[in-house]
XYZ file of C-alpha atoms in Angstrom:
576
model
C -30.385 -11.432 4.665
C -28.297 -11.137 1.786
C -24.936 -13.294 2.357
C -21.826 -11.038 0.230
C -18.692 -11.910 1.333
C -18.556 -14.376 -1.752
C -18.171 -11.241 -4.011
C -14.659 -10.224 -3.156
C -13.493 -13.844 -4.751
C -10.162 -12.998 -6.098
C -9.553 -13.529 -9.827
C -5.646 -14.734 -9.311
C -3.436 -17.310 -7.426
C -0.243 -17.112 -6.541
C 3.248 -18.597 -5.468
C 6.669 -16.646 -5.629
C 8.756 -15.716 -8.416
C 12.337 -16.146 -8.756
C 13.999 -14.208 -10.707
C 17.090 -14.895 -13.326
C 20.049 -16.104 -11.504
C 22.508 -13.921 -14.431
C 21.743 -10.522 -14.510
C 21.850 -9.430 -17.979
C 24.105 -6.101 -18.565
C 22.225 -3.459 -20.192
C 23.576 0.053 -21.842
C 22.051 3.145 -19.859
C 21.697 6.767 -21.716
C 23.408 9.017 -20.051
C 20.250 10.194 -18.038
C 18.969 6.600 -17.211
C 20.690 5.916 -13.901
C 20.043 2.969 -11.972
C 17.992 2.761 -9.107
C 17.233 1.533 -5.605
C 13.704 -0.496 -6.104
C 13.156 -1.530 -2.688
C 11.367 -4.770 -1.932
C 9.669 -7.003 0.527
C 8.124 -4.051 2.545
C 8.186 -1.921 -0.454
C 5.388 0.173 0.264
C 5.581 -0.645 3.905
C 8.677 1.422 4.831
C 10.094 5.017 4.702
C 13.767 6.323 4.568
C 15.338 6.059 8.329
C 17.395 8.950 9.327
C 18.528 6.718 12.787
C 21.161 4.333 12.340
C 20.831 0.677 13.713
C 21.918 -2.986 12.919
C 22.349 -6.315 14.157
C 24.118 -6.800 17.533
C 26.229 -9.412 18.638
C 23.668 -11.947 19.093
C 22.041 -11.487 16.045
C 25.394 -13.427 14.573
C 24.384 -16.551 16.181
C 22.184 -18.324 13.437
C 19.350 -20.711 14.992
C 17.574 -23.210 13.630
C 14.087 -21.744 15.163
C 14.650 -17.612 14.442
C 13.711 -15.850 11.686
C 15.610 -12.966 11.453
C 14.271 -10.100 9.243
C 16.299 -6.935 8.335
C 14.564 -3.713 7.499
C 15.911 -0.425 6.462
C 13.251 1.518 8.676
C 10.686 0.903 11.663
C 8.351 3.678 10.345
C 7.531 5.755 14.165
C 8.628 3.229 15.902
C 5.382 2.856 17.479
C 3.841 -0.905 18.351
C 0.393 0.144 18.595
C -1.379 -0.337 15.092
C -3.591 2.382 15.273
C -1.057 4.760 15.268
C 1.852 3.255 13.320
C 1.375 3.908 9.340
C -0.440 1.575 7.833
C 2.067 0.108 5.551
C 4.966 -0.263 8.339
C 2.284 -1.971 10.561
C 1.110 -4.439 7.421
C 4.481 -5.815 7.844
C 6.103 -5.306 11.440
C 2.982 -5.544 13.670
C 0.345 -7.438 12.111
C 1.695 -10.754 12.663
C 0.644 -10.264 16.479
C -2.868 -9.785 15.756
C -5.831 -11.695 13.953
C -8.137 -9.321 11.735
C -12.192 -9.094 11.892
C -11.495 -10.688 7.902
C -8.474 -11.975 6.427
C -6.513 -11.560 2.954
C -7.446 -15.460 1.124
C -4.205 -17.092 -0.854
C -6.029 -15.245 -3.701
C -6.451 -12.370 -2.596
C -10.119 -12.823 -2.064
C -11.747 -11.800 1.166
C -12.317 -14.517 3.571
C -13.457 -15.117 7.357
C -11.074 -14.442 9.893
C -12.179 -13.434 13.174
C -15.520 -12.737 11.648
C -16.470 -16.761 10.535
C -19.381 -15.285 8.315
C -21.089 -11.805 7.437
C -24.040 -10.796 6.004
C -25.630 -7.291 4.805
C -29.277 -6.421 5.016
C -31.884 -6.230 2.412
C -30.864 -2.743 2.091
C -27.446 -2.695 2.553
C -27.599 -0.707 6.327
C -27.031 -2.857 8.477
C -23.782 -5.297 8.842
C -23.874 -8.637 10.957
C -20.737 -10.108 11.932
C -20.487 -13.774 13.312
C -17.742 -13.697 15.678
C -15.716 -17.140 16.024
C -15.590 -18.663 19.412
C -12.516 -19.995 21.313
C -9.822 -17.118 20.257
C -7.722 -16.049 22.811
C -5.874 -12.849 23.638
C -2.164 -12.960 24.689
C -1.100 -12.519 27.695
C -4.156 -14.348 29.797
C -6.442 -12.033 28.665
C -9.135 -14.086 27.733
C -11.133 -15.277 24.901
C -12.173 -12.379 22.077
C -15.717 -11.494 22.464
C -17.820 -8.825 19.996
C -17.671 -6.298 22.845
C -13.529 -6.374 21.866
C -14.688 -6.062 18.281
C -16.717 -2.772 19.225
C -13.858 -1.410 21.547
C -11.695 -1.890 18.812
C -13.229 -0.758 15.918
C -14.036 2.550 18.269
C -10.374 2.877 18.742
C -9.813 2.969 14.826
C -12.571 5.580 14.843
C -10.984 7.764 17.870
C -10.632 11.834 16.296
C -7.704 11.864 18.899
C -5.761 8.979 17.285
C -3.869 9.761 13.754
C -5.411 6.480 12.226
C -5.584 7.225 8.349
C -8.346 5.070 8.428
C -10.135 7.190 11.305
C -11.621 9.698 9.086
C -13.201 6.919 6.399
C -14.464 5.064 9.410
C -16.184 7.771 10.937
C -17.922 8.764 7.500
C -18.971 5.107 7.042
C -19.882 3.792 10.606
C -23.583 5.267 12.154
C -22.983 3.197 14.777
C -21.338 -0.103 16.586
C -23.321 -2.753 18.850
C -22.502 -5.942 20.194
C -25.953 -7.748 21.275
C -24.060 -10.738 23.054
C -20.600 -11.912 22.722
C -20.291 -13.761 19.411
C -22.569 -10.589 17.159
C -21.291 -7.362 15.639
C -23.811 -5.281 14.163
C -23.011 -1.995 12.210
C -25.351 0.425 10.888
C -23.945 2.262 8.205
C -24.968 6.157 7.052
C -25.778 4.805 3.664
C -24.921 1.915 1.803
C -21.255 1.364 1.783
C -20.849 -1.818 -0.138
C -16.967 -1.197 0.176
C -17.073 -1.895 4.386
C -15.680 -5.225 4.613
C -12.279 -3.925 2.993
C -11.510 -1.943 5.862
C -11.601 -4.653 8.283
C -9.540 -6.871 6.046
C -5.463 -6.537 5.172
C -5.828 -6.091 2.116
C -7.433 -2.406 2.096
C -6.363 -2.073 5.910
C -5.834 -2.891 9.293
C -8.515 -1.844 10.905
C -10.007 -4.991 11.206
C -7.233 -6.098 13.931
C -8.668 -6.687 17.177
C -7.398 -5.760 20.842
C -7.996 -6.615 24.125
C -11.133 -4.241 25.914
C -9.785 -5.589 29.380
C -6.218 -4.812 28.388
C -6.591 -1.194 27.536
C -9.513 -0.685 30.593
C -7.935 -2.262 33.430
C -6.429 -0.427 35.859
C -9.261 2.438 35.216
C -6.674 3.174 31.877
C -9.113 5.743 29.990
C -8.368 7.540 27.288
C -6.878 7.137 23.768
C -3.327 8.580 24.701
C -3.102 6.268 27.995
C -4.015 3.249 25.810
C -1.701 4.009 23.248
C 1.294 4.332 25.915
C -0.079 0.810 27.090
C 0.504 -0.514 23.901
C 3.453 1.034 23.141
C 4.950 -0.980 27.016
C 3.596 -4.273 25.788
C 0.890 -4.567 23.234
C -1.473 -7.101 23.281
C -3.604 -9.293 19.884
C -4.369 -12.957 19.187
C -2.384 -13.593 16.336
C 0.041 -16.380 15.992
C 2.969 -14.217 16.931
C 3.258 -12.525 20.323
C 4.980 -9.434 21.723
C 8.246 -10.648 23.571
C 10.892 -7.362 23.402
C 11.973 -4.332 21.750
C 15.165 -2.289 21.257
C 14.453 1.138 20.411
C 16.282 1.614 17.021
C 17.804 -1.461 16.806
C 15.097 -4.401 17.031
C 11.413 -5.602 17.642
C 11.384 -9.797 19.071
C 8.140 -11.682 18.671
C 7.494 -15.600 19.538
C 4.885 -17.504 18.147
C 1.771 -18.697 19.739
C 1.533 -22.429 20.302
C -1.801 -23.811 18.889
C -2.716 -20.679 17.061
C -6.333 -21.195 15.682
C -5.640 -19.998 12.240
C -1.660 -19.976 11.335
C 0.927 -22.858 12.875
C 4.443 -20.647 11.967
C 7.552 -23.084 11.536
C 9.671 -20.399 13.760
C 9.529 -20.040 17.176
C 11.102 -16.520 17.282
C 10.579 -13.800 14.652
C 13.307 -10.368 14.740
C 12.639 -7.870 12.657
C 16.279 -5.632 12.537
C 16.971 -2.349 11.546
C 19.169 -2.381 9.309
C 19.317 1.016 7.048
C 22.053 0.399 4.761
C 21.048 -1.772 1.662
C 24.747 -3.220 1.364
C 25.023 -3.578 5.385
C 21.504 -5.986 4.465
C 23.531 -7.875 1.898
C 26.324 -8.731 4.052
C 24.246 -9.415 6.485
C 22.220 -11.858 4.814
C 25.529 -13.229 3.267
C 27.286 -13.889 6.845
C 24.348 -15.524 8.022
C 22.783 -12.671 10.330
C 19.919 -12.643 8.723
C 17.564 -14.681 6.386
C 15.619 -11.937 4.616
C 16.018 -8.768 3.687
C 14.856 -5.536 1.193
C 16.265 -6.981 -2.302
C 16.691 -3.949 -4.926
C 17.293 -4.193 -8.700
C 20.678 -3.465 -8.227
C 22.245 -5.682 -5.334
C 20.239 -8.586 -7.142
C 22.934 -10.190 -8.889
C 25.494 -9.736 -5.564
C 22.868 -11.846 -3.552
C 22.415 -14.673 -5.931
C 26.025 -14.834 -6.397
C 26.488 -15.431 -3.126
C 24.312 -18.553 -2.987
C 21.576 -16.726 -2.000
C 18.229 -16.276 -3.654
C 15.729 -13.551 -4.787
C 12.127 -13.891 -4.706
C 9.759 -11.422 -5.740
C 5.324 -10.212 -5.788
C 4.194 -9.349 -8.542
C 2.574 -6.100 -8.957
C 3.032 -4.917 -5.461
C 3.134 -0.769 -6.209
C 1.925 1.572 -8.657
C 3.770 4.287 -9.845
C 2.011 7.095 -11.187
C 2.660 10.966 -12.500
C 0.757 12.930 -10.634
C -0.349 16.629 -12.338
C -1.383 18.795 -8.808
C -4.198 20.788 -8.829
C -4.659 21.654 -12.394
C -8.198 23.436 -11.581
C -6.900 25.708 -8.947
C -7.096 29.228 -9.940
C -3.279 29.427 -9.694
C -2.793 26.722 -12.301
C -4.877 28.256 -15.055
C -1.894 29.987 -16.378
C 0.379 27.382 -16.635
C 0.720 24.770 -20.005
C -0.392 21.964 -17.666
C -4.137 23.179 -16.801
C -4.908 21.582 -20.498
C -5.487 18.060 -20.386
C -4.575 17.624 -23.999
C -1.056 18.892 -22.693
C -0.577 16.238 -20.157
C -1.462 13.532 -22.627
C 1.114 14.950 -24.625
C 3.664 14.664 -21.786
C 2.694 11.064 -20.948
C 3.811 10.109 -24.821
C 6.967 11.594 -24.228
C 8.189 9.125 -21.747
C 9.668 6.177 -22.326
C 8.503 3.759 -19.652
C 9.929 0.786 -21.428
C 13.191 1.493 -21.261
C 13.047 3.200 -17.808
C 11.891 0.126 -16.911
C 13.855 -2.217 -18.206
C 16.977 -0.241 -17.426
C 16.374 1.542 -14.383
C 13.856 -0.801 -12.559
C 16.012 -3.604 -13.615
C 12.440 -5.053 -15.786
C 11.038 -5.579 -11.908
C 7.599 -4.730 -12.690
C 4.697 -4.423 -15.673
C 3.599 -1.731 -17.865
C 0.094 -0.924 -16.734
C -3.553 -2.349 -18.086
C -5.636 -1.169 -15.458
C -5.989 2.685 -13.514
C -3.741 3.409 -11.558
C -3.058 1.693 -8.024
C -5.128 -1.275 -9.037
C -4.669 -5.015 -10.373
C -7.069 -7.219 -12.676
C -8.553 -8.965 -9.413
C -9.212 -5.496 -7.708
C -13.206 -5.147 -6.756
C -15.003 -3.942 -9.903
C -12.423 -4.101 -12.280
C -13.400 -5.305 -15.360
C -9.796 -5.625 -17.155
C -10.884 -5.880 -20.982
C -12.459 -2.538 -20.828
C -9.355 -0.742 -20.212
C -7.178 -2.315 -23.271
C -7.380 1.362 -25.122
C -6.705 3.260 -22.996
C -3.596 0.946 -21.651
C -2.252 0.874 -24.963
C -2.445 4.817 -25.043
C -0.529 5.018 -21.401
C 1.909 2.800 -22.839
C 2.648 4.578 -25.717
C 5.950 6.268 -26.449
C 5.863 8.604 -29.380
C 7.715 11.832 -28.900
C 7.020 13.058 -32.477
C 3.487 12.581 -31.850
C 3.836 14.185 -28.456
C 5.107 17.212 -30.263
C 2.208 17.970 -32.736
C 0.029 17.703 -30.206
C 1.942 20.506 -27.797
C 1.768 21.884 -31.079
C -1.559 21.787 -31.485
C -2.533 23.113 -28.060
C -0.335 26.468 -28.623
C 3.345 24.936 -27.842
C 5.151 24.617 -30.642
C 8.626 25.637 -29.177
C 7.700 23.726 -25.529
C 7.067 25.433 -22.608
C 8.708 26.021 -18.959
C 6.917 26.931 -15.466
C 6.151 23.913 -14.270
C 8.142 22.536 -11.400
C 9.040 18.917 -11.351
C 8.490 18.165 -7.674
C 10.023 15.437 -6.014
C 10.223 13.312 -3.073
C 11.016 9.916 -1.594
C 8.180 8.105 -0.202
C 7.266 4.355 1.383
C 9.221 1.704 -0.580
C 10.208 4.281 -3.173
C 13.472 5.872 -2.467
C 13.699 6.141 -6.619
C 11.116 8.672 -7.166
C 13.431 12.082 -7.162
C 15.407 9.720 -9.833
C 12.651 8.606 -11.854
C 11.327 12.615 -11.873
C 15.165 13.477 -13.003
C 14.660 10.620 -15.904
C 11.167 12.392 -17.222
C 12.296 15.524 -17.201
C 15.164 14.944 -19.338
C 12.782 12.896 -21.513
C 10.128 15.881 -21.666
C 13.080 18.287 -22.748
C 13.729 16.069 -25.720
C 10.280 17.257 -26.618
C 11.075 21.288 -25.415
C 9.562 21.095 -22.309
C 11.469 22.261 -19.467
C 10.544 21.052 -16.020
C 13.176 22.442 -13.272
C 13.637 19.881 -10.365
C 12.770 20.666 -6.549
C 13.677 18.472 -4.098
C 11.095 18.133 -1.166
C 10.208 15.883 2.091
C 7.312 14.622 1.531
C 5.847 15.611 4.725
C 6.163 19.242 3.475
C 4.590 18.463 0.288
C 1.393 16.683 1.720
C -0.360 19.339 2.834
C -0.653 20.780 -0.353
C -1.790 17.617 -2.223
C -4.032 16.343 0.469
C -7.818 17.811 0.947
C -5.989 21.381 -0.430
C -7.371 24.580 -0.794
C -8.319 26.310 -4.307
C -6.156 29.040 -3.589
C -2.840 27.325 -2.862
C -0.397 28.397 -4.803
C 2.509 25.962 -4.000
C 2.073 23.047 -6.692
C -0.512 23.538 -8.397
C -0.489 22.615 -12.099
C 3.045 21.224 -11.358
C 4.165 17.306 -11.210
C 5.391 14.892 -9.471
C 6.216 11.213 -9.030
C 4.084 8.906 -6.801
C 3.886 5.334 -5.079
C 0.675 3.409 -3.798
C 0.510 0.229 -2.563
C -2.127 -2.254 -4.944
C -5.268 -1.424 -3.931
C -8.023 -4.243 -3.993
C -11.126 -2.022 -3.845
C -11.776 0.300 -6.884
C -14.355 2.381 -5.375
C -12.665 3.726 -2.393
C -10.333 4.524 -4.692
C -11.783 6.589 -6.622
C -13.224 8.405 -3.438
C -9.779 8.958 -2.410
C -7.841 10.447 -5.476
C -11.056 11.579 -7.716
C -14.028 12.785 -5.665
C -14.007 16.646 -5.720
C -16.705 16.914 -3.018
C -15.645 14.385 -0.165
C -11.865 13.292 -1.395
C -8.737 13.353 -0.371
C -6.575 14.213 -3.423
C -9.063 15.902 -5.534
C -7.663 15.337 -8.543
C -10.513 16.104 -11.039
C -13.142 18.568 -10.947
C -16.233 17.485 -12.042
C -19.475 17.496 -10.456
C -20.730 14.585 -12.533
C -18.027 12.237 -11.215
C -18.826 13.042 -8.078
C -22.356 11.681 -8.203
C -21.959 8.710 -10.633
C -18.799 7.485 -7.900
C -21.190 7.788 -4.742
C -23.994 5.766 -7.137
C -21.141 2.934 -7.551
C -20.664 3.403 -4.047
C -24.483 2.593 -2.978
C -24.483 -0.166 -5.932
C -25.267 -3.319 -4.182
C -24.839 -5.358 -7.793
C -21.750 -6.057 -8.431
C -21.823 -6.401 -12.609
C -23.765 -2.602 -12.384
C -21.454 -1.753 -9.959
C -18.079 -2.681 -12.235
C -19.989 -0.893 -14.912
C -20.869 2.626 -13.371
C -16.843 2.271 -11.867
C -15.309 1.451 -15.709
C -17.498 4.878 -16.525
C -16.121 6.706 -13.775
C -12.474 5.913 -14.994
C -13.759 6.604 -18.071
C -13.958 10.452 -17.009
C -10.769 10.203 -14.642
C -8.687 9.390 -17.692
C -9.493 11.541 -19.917
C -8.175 13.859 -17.626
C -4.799 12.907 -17.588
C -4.216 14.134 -13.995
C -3.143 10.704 -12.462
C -1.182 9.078 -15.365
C -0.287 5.891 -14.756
C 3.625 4.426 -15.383
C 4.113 1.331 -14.178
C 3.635 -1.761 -11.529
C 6.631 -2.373 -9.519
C 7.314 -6.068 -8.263
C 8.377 -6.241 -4.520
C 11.901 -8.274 -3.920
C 12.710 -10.263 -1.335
C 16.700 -11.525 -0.280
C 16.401 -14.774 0.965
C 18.222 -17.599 2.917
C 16.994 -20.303 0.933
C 18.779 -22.936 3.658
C 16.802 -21.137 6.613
C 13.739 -20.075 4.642
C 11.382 -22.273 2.925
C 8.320 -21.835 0.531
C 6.072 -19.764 1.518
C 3.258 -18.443 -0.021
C 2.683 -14.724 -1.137
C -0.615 -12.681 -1.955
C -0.861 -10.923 -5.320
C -0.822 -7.669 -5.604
C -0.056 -7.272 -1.768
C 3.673 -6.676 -0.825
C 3.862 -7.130 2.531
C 5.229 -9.200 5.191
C 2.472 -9.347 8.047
C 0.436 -12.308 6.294
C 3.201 -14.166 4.192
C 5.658 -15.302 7.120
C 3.147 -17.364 8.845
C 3.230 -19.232 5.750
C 6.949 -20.340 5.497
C 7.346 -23.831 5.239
C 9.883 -26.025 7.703
């Protein structure tokens, strides 16, 4: 047996940033408006159309409540399987324990699991499960048969897990032999597994109760997932206690929690859409954290308050849609040497500086990941960093030039959206288009929901017609796992977005896939990006910090992750 777990060892550490009490004053052009960079659950958390905030008892500050306002609760659902996984990363997975957990590195260590190991060739999975964890409610001590039901649950076609479909690819099948083994049989190596049972990559490593969800004679995905939704049911250190529909969700925590001893004895997350209701709200005392932005900043540290911040929480990237598609061939944008003209022509430095409010990096490695992400080797990407970097619209001309655009070109729709923790992406699409018309490219704006445009960026047909060889803005919370990655945005044959067409990709990302080696493995990966980037279909723009508004007098150190913005993990570790 062939212990692994040590390879996921993260390659930073981390405690929180504060940022500059004085904001500096900076000069906008006239098409550089500020905006909204939402924090703390920054990718965790889409635009609310409901309204909602503290009630009267929220004003009465205790000692023992943390009080947590949020401008959305995602679909409102308390079951993890079903809520999104970057509203449940923050709201719901401080009531459950995970199969592995996210290390103050970011490394992958034991959690529920204490220790894992892969066979010889790289089949078969065996998890040690700890002994002595116990459900809430009375429900018992965690065995591996809650494992199995669990993981099955994550796996369920009738559940809308976005993790269901990778499972189900991955898993051949689930056993538990007695009550402290897991054994999972794989169809092929997937070297990549243990992500998706850590927080990092996912949540489908939390664990529920098999006599919960099957007492009763409750069968059935949709009858377990109402169950949930009454009273749900983990063996983290915070337990269900109450919710409000549209107003708040009440947890307690769990007294001699095996893993996590939280200073608070009652946790509220509030919903709270209105950044400048959060401000006051933190300002009166009604609550002790909220979303921070780049622009209320300086209004919550002059209020005595303070701003703390992750670094490197989001990428932001320019996505180019479905360049191959038939209906794209005719537009400026099916020529890669075209969209690496483009990316010259924007100026991510100052959009940064002066629209981001300098909350967030230029980037040095692909897009959606950080230096200590799985096969990452960061020195082989200092080109072709310095070439996404680079800002040169004269240079950006010849080269439209060059490919047969010497007066610019129009047809291509700048499509944009809000998404997750990104409320600024219609703005930032706004800011490159003016950019790009400095250059004589003219990009008309269309405003979309995102939910409308998904379908036609996810697993799309050739012959859609709607945006392909067009652009848009896009957010992704850090990924830690480079491979998967490239499965998701890259692989033509089995991927999700699909944004390169090459049959040669495809095979040299499934052999970094089955690579059980980790130095070959980072090597076949830098080729694959090698091939991605050349492409210029995902161009990368920048890494946005997440922000935090924080009572300082009610909240103390605590202790955040790298590269992963959200809440679920990091308020177990506030200090008293």
């Amino acid at each position: 047996m062939i212990s692994i777990w040590k390879r996921w060892t993260g390659r930073v550490s981390s405690t929180f940033t504060r940022t500059p009490s004085k904001a500096k004053a900076v000069r906008r052009r006239a098409h550089l408006r500020p905006v909204a960079l939402v924090g703390v659950v920054v990718m965790a958390l889409a635009a609310c159309s409901g309204g909602g905030g503290a009630d009267a008892e929220n004003s009465a500050q205790t000692k023992d409540t943390l009080r947590i306002a949020l401008s959305s609760f995602g679909n409102e659902q308390l079951d993890i399987v079903e809520e999104a996984g970057q509203v449940a990363s923050n709201i719901l997975l401080p009531m459950y324990d995970s199969l592995l957990e996210i290390g103050k590195d970011s490394s992958i260590q034991p959690g529920l699991a204490e220790s894992w190991n892969t066979s010889e060739d790289g089949l078969t999975w065996t998890f040690k499960i700890r002994d002595g964890v116990q459900f809430h409610g009375g429900y018992g001590e965690l065995t591996a048969r809650d494992v199995v039901f669990s993981i099955k649950r994550w796996m369920d076609p009738a559940s809308q897990s976005t993790e269901g479909p990778t499972l189900r690819e991955k898993i051949k099948s689930l056993d538990a032999p007695d009550d402290r083994t897991v054994v999972i049989k794989t169809n092929g190596v997937q070297v990549d597994l243990a992500y998706y049972f850590a927080p990092q990559q996912a949540n489908s490593g939390t664990v529920m109760s098999e006599k919960y969800l099957t007492e009763g004679g409750t069968s059935g995905f949709a009858a377990q997932n109402a169950k949930m939704n009454e009273k749900p049911i983990g063996t983290g250190p915070f337990q269900f206690v109450s919710r409000q529909r549209g107003q708040k969700v009440v947890f307690e925590a769990v007294s001699n929690h095996w893993r996590a001893k939280p200073a608070m004895k009652r946790l509220e997350f509030l919903l709270v859409p209105e950044p400048a209701t959060q401000v006051a709200m933190l300002q009166s005392g009604q609550a002790d954290i909220i979303e921070a932005t780049s622009e209320n900043v300086e209004s919550i540290e002059s209020s005595g308050n303070e701003v703390r911040s992750i670094k490197d929480a989001m990428g932001i990237a320019l996505l180019f849609t479905g360049t191959y598609r038939p209906p794209a061939q005719k537009k400026a944008t099916s020529d890669a040497n075209v969209r690496h003209a483009l990316s010259m022509a924007i100026d991510r430095k100052t959009i940064l500086k002066q629209v981001l409010g300098g909350h967030g990096t230029m980037p040095d490695t692909p897009f959606d990941t950080v230096a200590s992400s799985s096969a990452i080797d960061p020195d082989h990407y200092k080109k072709i960093a310095a070439e996404w970097q680079r800002y040169d619209p004269e240079a950006a001309k010849k080269m439209l030039a060059d490919a047969g655009y010497a007066n610019g070109f129009d047809g291509v729709k700048m499509i944009t959206f809000t998404r997750p923790g990104a409320a600024f992406l219609p703005q930032l699409g706004e800011i490159i288009a003016s950019q790009w018309a400095e250059v004589g490219v003219k990009t008309p704006i269309v405003a979309i929901d995102y939910g409308n445009f998904r379908p036609h960026f996810v697993q799309t047909k050739d012959s859609d017609t709607f945006n392909a060889g067009d652009v848009s803005p896009y957010n992704q919370a850090t990924r830690f796992e480079a491979v998967d990655l490239l499965r998701t945005y890259y692989q033509d044959d089995e991927g999700f977005i699909r944004a390169v067409r090459n049959p040669d990709l495809d095979a040299l990302i499934r052999k970094a896939a089955a690579e059980q080696d980790e130095e070959a493995r980072t090597e076949l990966v830098s080729q694959a990006f090698d091939i991605v980037h050349a492409e210029w279909t995902i161009v990368p723009l920048f890494r946005v910090d997440a922000l935090y508004g924080v009572n300082s007098e009610t909240v103390g150190a605590w202790h955040t992750f790298p590269g992963w913005g959200f809440l679920g993990r990091m308020i177990e570790t506030i200090e008293p």
